[in-house]
Coordinates of C-alpha atoms in Angstrom, one line a residue:
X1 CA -300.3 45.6 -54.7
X2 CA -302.3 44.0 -57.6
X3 CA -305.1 45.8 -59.6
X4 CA -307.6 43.8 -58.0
X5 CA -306.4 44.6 -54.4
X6 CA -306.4 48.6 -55.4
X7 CA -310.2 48.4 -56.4
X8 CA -311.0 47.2 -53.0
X9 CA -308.8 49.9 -51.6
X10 CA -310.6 52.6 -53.2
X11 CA -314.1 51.1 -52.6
X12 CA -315.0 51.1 -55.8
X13 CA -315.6 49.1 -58.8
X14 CA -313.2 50.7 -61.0
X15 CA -309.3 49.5 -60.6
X16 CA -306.3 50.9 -60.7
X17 CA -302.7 50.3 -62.6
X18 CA -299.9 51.2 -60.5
X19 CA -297.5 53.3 -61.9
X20 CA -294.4 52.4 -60.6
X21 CA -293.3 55.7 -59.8
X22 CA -292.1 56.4 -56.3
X23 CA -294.8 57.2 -53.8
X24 CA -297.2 58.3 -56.5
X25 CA -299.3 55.3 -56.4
X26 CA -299.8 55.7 -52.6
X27 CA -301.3 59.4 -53.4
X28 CA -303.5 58.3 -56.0
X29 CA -304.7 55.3 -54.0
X30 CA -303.3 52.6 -56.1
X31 CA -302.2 54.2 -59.4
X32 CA -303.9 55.1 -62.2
X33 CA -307.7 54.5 -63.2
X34 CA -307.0 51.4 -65.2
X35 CA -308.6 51.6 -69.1
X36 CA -309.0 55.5 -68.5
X37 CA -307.5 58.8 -69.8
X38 CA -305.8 61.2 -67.4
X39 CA -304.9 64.7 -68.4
X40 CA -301.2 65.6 -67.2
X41 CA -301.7 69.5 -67.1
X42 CA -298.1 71.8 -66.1
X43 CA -296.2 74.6 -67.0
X44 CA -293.3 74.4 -69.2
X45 CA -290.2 73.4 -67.2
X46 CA -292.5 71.0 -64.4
X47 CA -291.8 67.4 -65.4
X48 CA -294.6 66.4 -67.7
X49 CA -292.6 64.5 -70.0
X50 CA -290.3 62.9 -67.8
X51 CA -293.7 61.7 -65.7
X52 CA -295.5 60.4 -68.7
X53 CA -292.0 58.5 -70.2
X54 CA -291.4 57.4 -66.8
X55 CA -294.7 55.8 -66.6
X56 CA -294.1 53.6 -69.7
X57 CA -291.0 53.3 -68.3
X58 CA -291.7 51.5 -64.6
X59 CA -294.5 49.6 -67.2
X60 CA -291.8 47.7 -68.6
X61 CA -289.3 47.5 -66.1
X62 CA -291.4 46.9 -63.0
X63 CA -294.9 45.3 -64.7
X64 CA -293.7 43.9 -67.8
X65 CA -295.9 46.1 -70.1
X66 CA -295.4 47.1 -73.0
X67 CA -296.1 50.8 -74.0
X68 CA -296.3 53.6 -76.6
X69 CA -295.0 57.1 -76.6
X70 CA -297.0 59.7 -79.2
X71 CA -294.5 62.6 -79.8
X72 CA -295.9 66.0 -81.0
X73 CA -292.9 68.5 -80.4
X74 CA -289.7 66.5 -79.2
X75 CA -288.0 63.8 -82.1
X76 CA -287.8 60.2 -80.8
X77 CA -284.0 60.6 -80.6
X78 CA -284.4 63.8 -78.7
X79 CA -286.7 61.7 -75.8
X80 CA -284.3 58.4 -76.2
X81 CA -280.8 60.7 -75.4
X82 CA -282.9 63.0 -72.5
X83 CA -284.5 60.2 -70.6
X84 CA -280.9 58.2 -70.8
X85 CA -280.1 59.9 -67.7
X86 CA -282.6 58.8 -65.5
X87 CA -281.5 55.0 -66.5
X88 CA -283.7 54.6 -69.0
X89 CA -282.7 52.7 -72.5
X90 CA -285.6 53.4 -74.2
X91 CA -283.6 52.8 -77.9
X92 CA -282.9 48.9 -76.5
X93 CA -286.7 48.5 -75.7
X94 CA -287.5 49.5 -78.8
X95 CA -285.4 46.9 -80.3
X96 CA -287.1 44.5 -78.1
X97 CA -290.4 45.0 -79.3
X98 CA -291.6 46.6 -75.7
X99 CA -291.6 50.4 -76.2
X100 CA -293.0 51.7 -79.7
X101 CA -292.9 55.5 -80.7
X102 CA -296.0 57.2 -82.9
X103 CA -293.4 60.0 -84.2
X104 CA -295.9 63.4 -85.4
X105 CA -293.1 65.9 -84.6
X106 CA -292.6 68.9 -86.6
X107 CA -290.1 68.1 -89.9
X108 CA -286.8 70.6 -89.0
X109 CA -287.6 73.3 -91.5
X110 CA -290.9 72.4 -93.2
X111 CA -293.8 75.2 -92.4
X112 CA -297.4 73.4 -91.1
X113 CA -300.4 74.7 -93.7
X114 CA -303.7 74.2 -92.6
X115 CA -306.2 73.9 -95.2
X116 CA -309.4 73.4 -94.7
X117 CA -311.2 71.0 -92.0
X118 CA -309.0 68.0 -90.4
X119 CA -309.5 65.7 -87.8
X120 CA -307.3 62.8 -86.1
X121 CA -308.2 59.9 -87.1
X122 CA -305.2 59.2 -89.4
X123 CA -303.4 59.7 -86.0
X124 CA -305.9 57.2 -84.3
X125 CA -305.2 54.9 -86.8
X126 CA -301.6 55.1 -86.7
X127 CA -301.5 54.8 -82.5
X128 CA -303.8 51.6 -82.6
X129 CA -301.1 49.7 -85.1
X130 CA -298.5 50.7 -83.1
X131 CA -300.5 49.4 -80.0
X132 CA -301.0 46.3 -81.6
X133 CA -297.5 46.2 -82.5
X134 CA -296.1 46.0 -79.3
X135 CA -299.1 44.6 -77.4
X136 CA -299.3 48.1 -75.1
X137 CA -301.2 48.5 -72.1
X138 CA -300.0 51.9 -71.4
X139 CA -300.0 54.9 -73.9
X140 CA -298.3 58.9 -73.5
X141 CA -299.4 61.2 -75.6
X142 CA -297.2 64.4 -75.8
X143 CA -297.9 67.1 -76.0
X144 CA -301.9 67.9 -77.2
X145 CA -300.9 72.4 -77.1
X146 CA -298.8 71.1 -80.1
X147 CA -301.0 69.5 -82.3
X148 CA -304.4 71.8 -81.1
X149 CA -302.9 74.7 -81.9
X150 CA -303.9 74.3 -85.2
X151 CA -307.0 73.5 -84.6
X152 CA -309.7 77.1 -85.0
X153 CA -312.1 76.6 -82.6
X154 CA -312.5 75.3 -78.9
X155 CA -315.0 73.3 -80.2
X156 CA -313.3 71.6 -82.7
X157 CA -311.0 70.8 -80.0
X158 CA -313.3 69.4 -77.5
X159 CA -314.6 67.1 -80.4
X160 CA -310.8 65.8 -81.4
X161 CA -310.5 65.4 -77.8
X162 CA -313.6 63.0 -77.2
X163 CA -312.4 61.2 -80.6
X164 CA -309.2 61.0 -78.9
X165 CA -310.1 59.6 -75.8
X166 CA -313.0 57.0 -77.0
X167 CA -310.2 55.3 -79.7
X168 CA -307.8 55.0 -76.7
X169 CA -310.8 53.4 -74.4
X170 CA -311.8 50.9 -77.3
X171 CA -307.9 50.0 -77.0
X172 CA -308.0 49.1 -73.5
X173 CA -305.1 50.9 -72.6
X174 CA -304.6 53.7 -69.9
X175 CA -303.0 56.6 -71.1
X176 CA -301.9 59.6 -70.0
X177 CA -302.1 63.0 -72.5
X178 CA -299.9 66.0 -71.3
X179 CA -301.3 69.7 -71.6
X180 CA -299.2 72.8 -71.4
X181 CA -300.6 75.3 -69.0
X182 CA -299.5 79.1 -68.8
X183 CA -299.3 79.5 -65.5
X184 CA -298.7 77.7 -61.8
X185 CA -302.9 78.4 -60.8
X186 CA -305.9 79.2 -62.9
X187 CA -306.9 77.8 -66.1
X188 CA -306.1 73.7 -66.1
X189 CA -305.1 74.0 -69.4
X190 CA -304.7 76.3 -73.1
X191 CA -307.7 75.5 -74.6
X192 CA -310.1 75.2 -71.2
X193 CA -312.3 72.1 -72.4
X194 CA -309.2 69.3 -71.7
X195 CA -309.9 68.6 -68.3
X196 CA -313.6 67.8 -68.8
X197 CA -313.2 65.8 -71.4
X198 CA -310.4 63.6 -69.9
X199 CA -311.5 61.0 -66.8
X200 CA -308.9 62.3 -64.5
X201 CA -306.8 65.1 -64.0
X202 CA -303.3 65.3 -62.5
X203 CA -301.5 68.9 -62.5
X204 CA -297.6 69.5 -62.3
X205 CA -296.4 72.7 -60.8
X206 CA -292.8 74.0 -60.6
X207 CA -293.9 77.5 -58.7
X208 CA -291.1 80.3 -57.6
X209 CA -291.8 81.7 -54.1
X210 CA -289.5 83.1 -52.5
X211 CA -286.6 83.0 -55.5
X212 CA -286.9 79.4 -55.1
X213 CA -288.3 76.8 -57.5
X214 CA -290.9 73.8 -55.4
X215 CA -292.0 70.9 -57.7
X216 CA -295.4 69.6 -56.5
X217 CA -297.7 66.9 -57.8
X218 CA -302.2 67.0 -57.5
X219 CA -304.5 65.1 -58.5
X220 CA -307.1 67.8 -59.5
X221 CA -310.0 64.4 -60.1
X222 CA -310.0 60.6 -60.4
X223 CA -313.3 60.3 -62.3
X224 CA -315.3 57.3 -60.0
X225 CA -312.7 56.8 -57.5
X226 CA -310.9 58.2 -54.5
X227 CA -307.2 59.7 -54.1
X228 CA -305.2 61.8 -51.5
X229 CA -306.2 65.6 -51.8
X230 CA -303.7 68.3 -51.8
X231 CA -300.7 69.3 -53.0
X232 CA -297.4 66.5 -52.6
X233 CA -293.7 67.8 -53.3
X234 CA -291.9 65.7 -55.5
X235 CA -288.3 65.5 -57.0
X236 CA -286.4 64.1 -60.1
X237 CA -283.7 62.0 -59.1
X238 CA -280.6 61.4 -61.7
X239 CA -280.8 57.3 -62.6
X240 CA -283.9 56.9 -60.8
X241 CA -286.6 59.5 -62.0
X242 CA -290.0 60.5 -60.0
X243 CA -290.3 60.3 -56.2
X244 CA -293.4 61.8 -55.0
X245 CA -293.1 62.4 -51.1
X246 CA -296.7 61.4 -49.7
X247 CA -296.5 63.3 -46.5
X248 CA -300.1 61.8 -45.9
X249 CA -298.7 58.7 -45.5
X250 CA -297.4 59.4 -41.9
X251 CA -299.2 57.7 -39.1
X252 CA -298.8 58.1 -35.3
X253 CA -298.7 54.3 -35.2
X254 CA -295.1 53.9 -34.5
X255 CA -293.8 52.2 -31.1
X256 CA -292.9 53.5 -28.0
X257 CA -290.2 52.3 -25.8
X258 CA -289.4 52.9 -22.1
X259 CA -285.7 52.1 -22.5
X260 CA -283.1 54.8 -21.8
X261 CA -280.2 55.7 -23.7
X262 CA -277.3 58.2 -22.7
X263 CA -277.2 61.9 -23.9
X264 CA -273.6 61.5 -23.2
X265 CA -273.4 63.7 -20.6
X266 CA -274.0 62.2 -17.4
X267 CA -275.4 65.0 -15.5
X268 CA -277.7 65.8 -18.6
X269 CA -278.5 62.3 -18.1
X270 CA -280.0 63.0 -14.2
X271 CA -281.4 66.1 -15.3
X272 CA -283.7 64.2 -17.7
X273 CA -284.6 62.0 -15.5
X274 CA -282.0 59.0 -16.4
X275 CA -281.7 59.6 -20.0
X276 CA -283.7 60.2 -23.2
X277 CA -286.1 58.0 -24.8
X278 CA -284.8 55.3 -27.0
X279 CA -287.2 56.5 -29.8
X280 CA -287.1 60.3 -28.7
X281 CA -286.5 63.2 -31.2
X282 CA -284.6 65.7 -29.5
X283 CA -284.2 69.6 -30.2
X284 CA -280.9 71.2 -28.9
X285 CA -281.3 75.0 -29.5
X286 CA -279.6 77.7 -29.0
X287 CA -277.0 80.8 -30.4
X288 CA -273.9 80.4 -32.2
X289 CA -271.1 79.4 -30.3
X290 CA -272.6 78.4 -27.0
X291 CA -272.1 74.0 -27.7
X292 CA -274.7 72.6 -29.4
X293 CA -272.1 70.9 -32.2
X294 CA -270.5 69.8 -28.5
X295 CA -273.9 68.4 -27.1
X296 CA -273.9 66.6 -30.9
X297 CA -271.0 65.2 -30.9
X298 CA -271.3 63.7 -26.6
X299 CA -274.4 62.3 -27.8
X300 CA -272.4 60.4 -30.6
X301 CA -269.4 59.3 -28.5
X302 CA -272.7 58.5 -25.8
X303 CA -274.0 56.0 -28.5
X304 CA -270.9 54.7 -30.0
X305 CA -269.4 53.7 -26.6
X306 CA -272.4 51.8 -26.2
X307 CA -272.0 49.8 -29.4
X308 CA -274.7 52.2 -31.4
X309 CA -274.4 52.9 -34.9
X310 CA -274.5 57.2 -34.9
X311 CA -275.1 58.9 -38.5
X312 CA -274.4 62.6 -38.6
X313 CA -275.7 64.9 -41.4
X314 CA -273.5 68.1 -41.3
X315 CA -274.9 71.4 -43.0
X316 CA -272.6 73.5 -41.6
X317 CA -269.5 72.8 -40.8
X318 CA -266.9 69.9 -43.2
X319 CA -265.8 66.9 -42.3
X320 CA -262.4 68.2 -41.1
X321 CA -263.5 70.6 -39.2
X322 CA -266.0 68.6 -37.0
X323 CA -263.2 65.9 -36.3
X324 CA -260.8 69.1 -35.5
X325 CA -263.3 69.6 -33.0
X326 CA -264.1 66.6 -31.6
X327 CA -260.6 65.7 -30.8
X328 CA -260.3 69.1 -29.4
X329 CA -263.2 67.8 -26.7
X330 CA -261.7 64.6 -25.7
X331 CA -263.3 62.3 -28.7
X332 CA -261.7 60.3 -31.9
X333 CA -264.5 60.4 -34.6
X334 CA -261.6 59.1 -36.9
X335 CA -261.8 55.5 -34.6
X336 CA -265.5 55.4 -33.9
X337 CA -265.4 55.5 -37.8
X338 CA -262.5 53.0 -38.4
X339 CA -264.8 50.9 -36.0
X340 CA -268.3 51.2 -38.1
X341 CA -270.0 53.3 -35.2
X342 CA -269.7 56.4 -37.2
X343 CA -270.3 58.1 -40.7
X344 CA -270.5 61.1 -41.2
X345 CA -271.9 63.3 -44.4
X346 CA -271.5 66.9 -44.8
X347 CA -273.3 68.8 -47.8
X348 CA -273.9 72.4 -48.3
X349 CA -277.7 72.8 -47.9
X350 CA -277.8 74.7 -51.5
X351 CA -276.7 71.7 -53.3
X352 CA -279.6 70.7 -53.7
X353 CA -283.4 71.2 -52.8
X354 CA -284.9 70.3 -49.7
X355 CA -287.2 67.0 -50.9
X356 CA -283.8 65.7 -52.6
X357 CA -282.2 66.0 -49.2
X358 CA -284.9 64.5 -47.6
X359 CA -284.5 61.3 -50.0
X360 CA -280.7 61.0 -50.0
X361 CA -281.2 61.4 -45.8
X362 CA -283.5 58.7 -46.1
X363 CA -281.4 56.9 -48.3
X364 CA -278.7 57.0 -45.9
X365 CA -280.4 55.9 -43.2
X366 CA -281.1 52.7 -44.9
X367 CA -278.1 52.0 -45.5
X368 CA -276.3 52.7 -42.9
X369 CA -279.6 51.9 -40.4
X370 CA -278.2 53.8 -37.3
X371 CA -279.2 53.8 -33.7
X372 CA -278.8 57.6 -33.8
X373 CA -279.1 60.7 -36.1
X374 CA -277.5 63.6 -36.1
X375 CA -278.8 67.2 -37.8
X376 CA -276.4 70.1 -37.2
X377 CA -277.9 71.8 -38.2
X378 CA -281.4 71.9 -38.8
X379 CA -281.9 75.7 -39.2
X380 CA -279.1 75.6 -42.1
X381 CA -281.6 73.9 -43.6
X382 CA -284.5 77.0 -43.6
X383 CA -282.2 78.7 -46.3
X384 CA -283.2 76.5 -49.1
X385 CA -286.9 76.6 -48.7
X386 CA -290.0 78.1 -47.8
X387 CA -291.8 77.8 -44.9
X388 CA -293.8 75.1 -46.0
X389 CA -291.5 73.4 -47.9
X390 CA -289.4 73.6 -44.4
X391 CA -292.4 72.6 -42.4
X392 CA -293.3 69.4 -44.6
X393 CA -289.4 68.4 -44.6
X394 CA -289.5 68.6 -40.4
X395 CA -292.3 66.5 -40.6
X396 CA -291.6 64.3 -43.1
X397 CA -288.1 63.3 -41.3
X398 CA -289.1 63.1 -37.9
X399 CA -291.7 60.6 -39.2
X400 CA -289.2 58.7 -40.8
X401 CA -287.1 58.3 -37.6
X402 CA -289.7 57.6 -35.1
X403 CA -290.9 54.6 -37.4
X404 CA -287.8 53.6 -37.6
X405 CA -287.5 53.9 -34.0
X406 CA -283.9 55.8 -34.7
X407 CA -283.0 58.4 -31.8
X408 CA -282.9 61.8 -33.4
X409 CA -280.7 64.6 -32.0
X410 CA -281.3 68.0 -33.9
X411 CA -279.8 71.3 -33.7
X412 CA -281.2 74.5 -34.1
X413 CA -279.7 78.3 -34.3
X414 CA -281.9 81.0 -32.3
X415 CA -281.8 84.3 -34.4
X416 CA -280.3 86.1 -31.8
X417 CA -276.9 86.0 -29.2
X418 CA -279.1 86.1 -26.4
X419 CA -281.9 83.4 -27.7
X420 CA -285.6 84.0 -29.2
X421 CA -287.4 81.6 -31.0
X422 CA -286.3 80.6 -35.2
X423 CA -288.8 79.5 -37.1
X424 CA -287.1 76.0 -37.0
X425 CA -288.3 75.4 -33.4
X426 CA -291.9 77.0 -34.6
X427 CA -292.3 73.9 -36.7
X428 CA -290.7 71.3 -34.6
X429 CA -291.3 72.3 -31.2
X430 CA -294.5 70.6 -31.2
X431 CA -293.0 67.3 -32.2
X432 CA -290.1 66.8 -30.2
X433 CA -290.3 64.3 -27.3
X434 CA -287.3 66.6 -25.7
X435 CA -286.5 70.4 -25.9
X436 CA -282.9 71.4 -24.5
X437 CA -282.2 75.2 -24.9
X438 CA -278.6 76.8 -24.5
X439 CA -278.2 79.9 -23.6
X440 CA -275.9 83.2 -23.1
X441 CA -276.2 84.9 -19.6
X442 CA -274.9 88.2 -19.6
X443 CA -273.8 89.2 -15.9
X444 CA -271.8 92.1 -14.7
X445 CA -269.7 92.4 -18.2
X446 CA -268.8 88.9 -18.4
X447 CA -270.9 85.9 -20.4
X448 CA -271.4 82.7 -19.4
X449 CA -273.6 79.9 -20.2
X450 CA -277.2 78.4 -19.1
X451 CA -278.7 75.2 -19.5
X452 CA -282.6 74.2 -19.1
X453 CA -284.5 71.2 -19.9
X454 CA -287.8 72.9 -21.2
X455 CA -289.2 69.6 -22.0
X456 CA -289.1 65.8 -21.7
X457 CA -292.4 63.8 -23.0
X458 CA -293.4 61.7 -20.6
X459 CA -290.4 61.8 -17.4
X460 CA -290.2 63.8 -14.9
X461 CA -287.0 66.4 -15.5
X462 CA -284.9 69.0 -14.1
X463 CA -286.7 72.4 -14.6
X464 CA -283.7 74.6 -12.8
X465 CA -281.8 76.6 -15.8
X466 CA -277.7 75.2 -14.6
X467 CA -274.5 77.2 -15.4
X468 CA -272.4 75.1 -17.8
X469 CA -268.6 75.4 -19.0
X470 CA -266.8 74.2 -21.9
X471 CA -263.3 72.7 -22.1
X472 CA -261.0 70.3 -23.3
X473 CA -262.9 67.7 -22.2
X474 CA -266.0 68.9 -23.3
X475 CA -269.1 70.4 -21.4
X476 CA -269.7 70.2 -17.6
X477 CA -272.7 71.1 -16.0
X478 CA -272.9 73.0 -12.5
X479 CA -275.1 74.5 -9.8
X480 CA -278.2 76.3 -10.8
X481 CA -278.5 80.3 -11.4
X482 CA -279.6 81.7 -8.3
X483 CA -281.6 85.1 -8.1
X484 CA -281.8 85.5 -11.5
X485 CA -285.2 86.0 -14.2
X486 CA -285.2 86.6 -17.5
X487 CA -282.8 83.9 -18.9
X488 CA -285.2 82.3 -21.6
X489 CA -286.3 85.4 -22.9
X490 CA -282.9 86.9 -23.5
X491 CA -283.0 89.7 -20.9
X492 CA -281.4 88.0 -17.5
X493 CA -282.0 90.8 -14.6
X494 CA -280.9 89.8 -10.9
X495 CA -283.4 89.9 -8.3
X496 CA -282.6 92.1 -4.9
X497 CA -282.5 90.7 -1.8
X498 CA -285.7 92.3 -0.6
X499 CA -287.9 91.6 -3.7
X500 CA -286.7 87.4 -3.5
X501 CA -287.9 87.4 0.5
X502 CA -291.0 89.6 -0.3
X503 CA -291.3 86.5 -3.0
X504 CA -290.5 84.0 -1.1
X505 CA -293.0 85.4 1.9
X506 CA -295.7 84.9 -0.8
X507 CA -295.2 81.2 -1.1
X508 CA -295.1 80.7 2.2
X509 CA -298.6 82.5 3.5
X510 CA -299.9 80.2 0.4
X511 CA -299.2 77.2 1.8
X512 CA -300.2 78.4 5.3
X513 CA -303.8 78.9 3.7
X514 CA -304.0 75.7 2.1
X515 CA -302.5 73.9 5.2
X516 CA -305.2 75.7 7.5
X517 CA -308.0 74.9 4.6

């Protein structure tokens, strides 16, 4: 997208520079305000530094633009060997005349005096040759709590700060300055008068709820133009660096087919009405134990006999034990494999957070672009976040399916042996095209199994709750549970003889009335 075509974007006059970073520039509605100062506020520990080098960084790489990188705390060796990870040569750009470092870091050892009145214009001086130097458009400035906490006064501060900024405008350069902040909300930043003297204001946070750390990204104001509002999760990928996940960016615009495709179970298949959706997203849930790894794995063998490409993410169980299975039901993962109709990728879902899993599922996806996905299972997944962490993964997946008009199969755990509702189907529920629930019947001392469709967007479906077994050759569905309530809600109860005619007696005066009517 060029500058000129994010002006017109935003409806305004005033353009933007793109960032390069991953699905940032989509939140801020084209980048940066171009020839402006933005304020990078955050807590120590929440990716200011890696956002601001990664900004020169994607300048030269994606943009070809030179930039320069003010240090006030870390050395330039310190930045060069800590951004090295995330791909970044920053030593060879320097050699190349591309990335120049303004280097006012503390000397090891030597004691800062103040005496008397200062201001920063020797700095100023020395930012604008290095600017020259290396023809930058794009200038970091890190971090301003090191340097202003020798000023006095706040506003001695706020005057640096405008001196600051105007030097930086008369350099035609967009620049980002990074604040500290002491904590996640309140204050923008130490001193209180940074973010109204910079144009626009991002904030970092890297908040704990819930014993467990959530990295997200705001833009607090974009002085004279328009961005997305709200708070975005982010994460920092090893040899990449920044992805911002835009969850705004999803848009019910993707297609809809009419074709069917095979659950892999054929009477499943009548009971839905001749199949799911090609572009469905369907919700298997139910207790431990009672064959929603089976129904995962006949929906596989359902795709791969047809030639489909199936991708299963496991959380749960390994590799070996999922192919122990299969083969135990009648299938040969280790063939559909050999035959490039199968991969399969198990990861314990505390390896990582859930935004990185969400971009190395995506990831996958794209390289392996399958016909069908596989998430057993989802509710492993509810351990490693909050709720609205979990809730803005849900979405953010199923979005990337459906436009990708993939056929999603997910599994879900109910909290109890006899069913109830996890929080996994509270957030999903709503956007599945199909909801099949599994269930434990309890009858005279001995458990068996019940099956339901509870819901199929758009078909007509089977709405009886069947009696299903489980063998070597996998699950077979029978007759329906007759004189029986309470299934669903984890309490079955058998219905006497008398009560089901007095019931039945009901229906039939009805439709006496309505017939005389």
């Amino acid at each position: 997208m060029s500058t000129k075509m994010s002006a017109k974007k935003n409806g305004s006059q005033i353009s933007k520079l793109e960032t390069g970073i991953e699905g940032f520039d989509f939140v801020a509605g084209g980048g940066l305000p171009k020839g402006r100062t933005t304020l990078l506020a955050g807590t120590a520990g929440s990716s200011k530094t890696v956002f601001a080098a990664e900004f020169l960084a994607q300048g030269i790489l994606k943009f070809k633009e030179s930039g320069v990188f003010v240090t006030f705390e870390e050395s330039p060796a310190d930045i060069c060997r800590n951004m090295r990870s995330l791909g970044w040569d920053i030593e060879k750009w320097v050699n190349e005349g591309k990335f120049a470092f303004v280097d006012a870091s503390p000397e090891p050892g030597v004691q800062t005096v103040t005496a008397g009145e200062w201001d920063l214009g020797a700095l100023v001086a020395r930012v604008e040759h290095a600017v020259k130097k290396v023809n930058a458009s794009r200038v970091v400035m890190d971090s301003l709590g090191a340097i202003f906490t020798q000023f006095s006064d706040a506003a001695l501060v706020r005057q640096e700060l405008f001196r600051v900024g105007a030097a930086l405008k008369s350099m035609n350069v967009t620049s980002i300055l990074t604040a500290e902040r002491t904590a996640e909300y309140g204050e923008i930043a130490r001193f209180g008068v940074e973010e109204f003297v910079a144009d626009n204001v991002i904030i970092l946070r890297n908040a704990l709820e819930h014993e467990k750390r959530r990295r997200t990204l705001e833009i607090l104001k974009f002085r004279g133009c328009s961005h997305q509002k709200g708070e975005y999760p982010f994460t920092i990928i090893p040899g990449e660096g920044i992805t911002v996940i835009p969850l705004s960016a999803i848009e019910l615009q993707q297609k809809s087919s009419d074709l069917r495709i095979t659950s892999g179970n054929a009477e499943l298949d009548r009971m839905c009405g001749g199949g799911f959706f090609r572009d469905s997203i369907i919700l298997v849930s139910g207790a431990t134990g009672n064959g929603k790894t089976l129904m995962a794995t006949e929906f596989i063998a359902g795709g791969a006999k047809k030639g489909e490409r199936c991708l299963l993410l496991a959380f749960e169980e390994s590799r070996e034990q999922l192919f122990r299975n299969a083969t135990g039901w009648g299938f040969d993962f280790r063939k559909m494999e050999k035959d490039g109709l199968l991969k399969v990728v198990c990861e314990y879902p505390e390896t990582a957070g859930l935004e990185d899993h969400l971009i190395k599922i995506r990831s996958e996806i794209n390289k392996f672009k399958p016909n069908r996905l596989v998430v057993d299972s989802l509710s492993a997944l509810e351990r490693v976040s909050t709720i609205k962490g979990f809730r803005e993964f849900v979405i953010g997946l199923t979005s990337f399916i459906k436009h990708g008009e993939v056929a999603g199969l997910f599994t879900a755990t109910t909290p109890t042996l006899m069913g109830g509702t996890s929080i996994t189907e509270t957030h999903i529920s709503t956007i599945t095209d199909s909801i099949i629930l599994l269930r434990y019947v309890e009858m005279y001392g001995e458990m068996r199994r019940g099956l339901t469709v509870l819901k199929m967007r758009g078909s007509r479906h089977d709405k009886e709750i069947r009696e299903y077994t489980i063998d070597g050759e996998g699950m077979h569905i029978g007759k329906p549970f007759r004189d029986i309530t309470g299934i669903i809600s984890g309490s079955p109860t058998r219905i006497q003889q008398g009560e089901l005619g007095r019931i039945s007696e009901l229906f039939v005066e009805d439709a006496a009335m309505k017939e005389a009517r």
